[in-house]
Coordinates of C-alpha atoms in Angstrom, one line a residue:
M105 CA 123.7 111.0 109.8
E106 CA 120.5 109.6 108.3
R107 CA 118.7 110.1 105.1
Q108 CA 114.9 109.9 105.2
L109 CA 111.7 109.7 103.2
Q110 CA 108.5 110.9 104.8
I111 CA 105.7 108.4 104.9
L112 CA 102.4 110.3 104.9
E113 CA 98.8 109.8 104.2
P114 CA 97.2 113.3 104.3
A115 CA 93.7 111.8 104.8
E116 CA 94.7 110.5 108.3
P117 CA 93.5 112.6 111.2
D118 CA 96.3 114.6 112.9
S119 CA 95.7 112.6 116.1
H120 CA 97.1 109.5 114.3
T121 CA 100.5 111.3 114.0
W122 CA 101.5 110.0 110.6
K123 CA 103.2 113.4 109.8
D124 CA 106.2 112.4 111.9
N125 CA 106.9 109.0 110.3
F126 CA 109.9 108.5 108.1
F127 CA 111.7 105.6 106.4
C128 CA 115.4 106.1 107.1
W129 CA 118.8 104.8 106.1
T130 CA 122.2 105.8 107.1
S131 CA 124.3 108.1 105.0
N132 CA 127.1 105.5 104.7
K133 CA 124.7 103.5 102.5
A134 CA 123.9 104.2 98.9
D135 CA 120.7 106.1 98.3
P136 CA 118.2 103.4 97.2
G137 CA 116.1 105.9 95.2
L138 CA 113.0 105.4 97.3
K139 CA 109.9 107.6 96.5
W140 CA 106.6 107.7 98.4
S141 CA 103.3 108.2 96.8
F142 CA 99.9 108.6 98.4
A143 CA 98.2 108.9 95.0
G144 CA 98.9 105.7 93.2
P145 CA 102.1 104.0 91.8
I146 CA 104.7 106.2 90.2
G147 CA 105.2 105.6 86.5
G148 CA 108.5 104.2 85.5
M149 CA 109.3 102.8 89.0
K150 CA 108.9 99.4 90.7
C151 CA 106.2 100.1 93.3
T152 CA 105.0 98.1 96.3
Q153 CA 101.5 98.9 97.6
I154 CA 101.5 99.8 101.3
L155 CA 98.0 98.9 102.5
E156 CA 96.2 98.3 105.7
T157 CA 92.6 97.3 104.8
A158 CA 91.4 98.0 108.4
D159 CA 92.3 101.6 108.0
P160 CA 89.5 103.7 106.4
H161 CA 91.8 106.6 105.5
T162 CA 92.5 105.9 101.8
W163 CA 95.6 103.7 102.2
S164 CA 94.6 101.8 99.1
D165 CA 96.5 104.2 96.9
N166 CA 99.8 104.4 98.8
Y167 CA 103.0 103.0 97.3
L168 CA 106.7 102.8 98.2
C169 CA 108.6 102.9 94.9
L170 CA 112.1 102.1 93.8
P171 CA 113.9 102.6 90.4
N172 CA 113.2 99.8 88.0
D173 CA 116.8 98.7 88.0
T174 CA 116.9 98.2 91.8
P175 CA 118.3 94.9 93.1
Y176 CA 115.6 95.0 95.9
H177 CA 112.3 93.1 95.7
L178 CA 110.0 94.4 98.3
Q179 CA 106.9 92.7 99.7
W180 CA 104.3 94.2 102.0
S181 CA 102.4 92.2 104.6
M182 CA 99.5 93.4 106.8
A183 CA 99.6 90.2 108.9
G184 CA 103.1 89.7 110.3
P185 CA 106.6 89.2 108.8
V186 CA 106.9 87.1 105.6
G187 CA 108.8 83.8 106.3
G188 CA 112.2 83.5 104.8
K189 CA 112.6 87.3 104.2
Q190 CA 114.1 90.1 106.2
C191 CA 111.4 92.5 107.4
I192 CA 111.0 95.9 108.9
K193 CA 108.0 96.5 111.1
W194 CA 105.9 99.6 110.2
E195 CA 103.9 100.7 113.2
E196 CA 102.1 103.9 114.1
G197 CA 101.0 103.4 117.7
A198 CA 98.6 106.4 117.6
D199 CA 96.6 105.0 114.7
P200 CA 94.0 102.5 116.1
H201 CA 93.6 100.7 112.8
T202 CA 95.8 97.6 113.4
W203 CA 99.1 99.0 112.2
M204 CA 101.0 96.9 114.8
D205 CA 101.3 93.8 112.5
N206 CA 102.5 95.4 109.3
F207 CA 105.9 94.7 107.7
L208 CA 107.9 95.6 104.7
C209 CA 110.1 92.7 103.6
A210 CA 112.8 91.9 101.1

């Protein structure tokens, strides 16, 4: 069984299908305490900006956040994986604004 966090930018057109995108982890792993915000960083949390500058739909205020005491140190890249880190590709094929080269790394 999986646990999941919806990744949503409400300003995106329905045709870009962001409403069905989720960040998931298996239930046999500890809940990392992830929170998503499409309205700026969440106070009291360690937040990583999730940004695609080629996308005009207000991605500049989107953040993936973790508790301050998390052992994870996330890094976002709009231009391929970050060398020396483990990365997860974030892609929305229906969005034409270059989401095919974005990665969340730790």
